[in-house]
CSV table of C-alpha atoms in Angstrom, one decimal:
chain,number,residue,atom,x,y,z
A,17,UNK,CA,47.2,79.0,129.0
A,18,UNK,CA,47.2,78.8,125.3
A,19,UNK,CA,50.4,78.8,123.1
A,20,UNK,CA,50.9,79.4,119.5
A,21,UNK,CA,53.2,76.5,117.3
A,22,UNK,CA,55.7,79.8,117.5
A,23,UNK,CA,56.3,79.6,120.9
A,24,UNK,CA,56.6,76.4,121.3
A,25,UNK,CA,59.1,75.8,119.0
A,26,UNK,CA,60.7,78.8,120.2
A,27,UNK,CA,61.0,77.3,123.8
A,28,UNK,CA,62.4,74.0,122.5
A,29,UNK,CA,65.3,75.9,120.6
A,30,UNK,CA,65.9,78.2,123.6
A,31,UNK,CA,66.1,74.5,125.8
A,32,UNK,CA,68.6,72.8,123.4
A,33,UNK,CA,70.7,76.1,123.6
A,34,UNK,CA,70.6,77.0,127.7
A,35,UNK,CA,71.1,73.0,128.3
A,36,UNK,CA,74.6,73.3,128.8
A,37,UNK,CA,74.4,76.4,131.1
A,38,UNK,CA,72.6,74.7,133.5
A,39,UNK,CA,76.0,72.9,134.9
A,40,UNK,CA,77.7,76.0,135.5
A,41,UNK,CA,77.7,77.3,138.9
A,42,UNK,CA,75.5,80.9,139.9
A,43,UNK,CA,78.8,82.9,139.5
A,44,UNK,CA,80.0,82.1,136.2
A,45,UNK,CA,76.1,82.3,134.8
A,46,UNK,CA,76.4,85.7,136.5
A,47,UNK,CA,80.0,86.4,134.8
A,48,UNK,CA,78.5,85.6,131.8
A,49,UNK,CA,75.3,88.3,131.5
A,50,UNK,CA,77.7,91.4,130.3
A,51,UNK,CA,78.7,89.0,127.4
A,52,UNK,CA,75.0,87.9,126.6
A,53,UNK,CA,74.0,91.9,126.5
A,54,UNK,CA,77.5,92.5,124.2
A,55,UNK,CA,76.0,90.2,121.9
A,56,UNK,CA,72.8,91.3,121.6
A,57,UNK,CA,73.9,95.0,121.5
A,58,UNK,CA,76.2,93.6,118.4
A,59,UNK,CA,73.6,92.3,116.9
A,60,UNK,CA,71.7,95.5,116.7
A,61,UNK,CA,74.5,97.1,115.4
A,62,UNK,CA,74.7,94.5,112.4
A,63,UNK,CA,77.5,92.5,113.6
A,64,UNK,CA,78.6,89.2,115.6
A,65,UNK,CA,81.6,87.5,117.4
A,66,UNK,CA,83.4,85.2,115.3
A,67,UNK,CA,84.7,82.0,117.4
A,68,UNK,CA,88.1,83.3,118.0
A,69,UNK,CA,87.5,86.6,119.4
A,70,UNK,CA,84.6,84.9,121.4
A,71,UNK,CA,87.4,83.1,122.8
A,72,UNK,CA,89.5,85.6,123.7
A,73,UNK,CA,86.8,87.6,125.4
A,74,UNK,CA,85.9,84.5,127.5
A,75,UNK,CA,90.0,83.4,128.3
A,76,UNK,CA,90.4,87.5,129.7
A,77,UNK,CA,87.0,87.1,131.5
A,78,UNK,CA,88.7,84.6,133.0
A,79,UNK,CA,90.0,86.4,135.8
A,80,UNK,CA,88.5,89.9,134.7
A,81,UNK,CA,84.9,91.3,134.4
A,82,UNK,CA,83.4,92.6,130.9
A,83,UNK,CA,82.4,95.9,131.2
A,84,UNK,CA,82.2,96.8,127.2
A,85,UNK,CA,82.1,95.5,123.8
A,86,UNK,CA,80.9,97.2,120.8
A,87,UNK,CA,81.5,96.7,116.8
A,88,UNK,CA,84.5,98.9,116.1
A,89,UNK,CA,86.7,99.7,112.5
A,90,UNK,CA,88.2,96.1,112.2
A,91,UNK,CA,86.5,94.0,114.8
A,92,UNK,CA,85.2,94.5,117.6
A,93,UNK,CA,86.6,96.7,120.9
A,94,UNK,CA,86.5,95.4,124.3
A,95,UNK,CA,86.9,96.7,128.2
A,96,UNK,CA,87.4,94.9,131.1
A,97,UNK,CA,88.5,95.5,134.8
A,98,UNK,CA,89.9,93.6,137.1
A,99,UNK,CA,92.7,90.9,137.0
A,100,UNK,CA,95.5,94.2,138.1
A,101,UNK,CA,94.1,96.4,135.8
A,102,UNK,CA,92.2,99.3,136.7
A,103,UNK,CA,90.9,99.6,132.7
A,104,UNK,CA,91.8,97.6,130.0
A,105,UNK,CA,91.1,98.2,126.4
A,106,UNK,CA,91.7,96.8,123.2
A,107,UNK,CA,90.6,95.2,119.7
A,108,UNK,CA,90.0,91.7,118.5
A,109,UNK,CA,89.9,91.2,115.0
A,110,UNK,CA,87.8,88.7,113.6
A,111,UNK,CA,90.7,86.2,113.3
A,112,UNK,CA,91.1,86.6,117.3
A,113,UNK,CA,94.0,89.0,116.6
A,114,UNK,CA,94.8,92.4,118.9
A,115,UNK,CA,96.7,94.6,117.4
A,116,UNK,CA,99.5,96.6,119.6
A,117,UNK,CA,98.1,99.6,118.2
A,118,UNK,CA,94.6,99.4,119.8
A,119,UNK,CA,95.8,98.1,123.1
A,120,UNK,CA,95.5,100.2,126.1
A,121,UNK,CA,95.5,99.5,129.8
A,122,UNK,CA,96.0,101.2,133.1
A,123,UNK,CA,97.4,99.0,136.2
A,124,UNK,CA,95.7,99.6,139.0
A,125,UNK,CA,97.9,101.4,141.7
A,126,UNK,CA,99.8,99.2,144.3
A,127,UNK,CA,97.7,99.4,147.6
């Protein structure tokens, strides 16, 4: 197997970054793979999370499941399910901010 100074040093920045995933357990690593696509779908579209909405994103995923994210006028817009909601919808600005006006949500129905 030959390798080129490119992927080696590639693999040695992809070790120092995973290195702290490795304590999680399998379910959050799984939990975490709709976020991991959000961002790179972000990315092609030219934008990124800034730390706050990356916090909010993981304190909802919390004890719901991502289902969307996408760059959106004034941040970016997120969906989850889960947690008593059948849908929930909204934006986080860049300062980790959710305006009432782009808030949306629909409780799931009382079994």
């Amino acid at each position: 197997m030959s390798l080129d100074f490119a992927a080696v040093q590639w693999a040695r920045r992809m070790t120092e970054v995973l290195g702290s995933l490795r304590a999680l357990k399998a379910g959050d690593l799984s939990r975490l793979v709709p976020l991991i696509e959000g961002m790179a779908s972000l990315a092609d579209q030219g934008a990124e999370l800034s730390d706050q909405q990356l916090t909010v994103i993981l304190q909802n995923m919390f004890n719901k499941t991502l289902t969307q994210i996408h760059a959106d006028k004034g941040g970016v817009l997120v969906e989850f399910r889960g947690g008593g909601f059948e849908y929930e919808r909204f934006l986080i600005r860049a300062d980790g901010r959710v305006p009432n006006s782009r808030y949306e949500a629909k409780t799931q129905p009382d079994a």
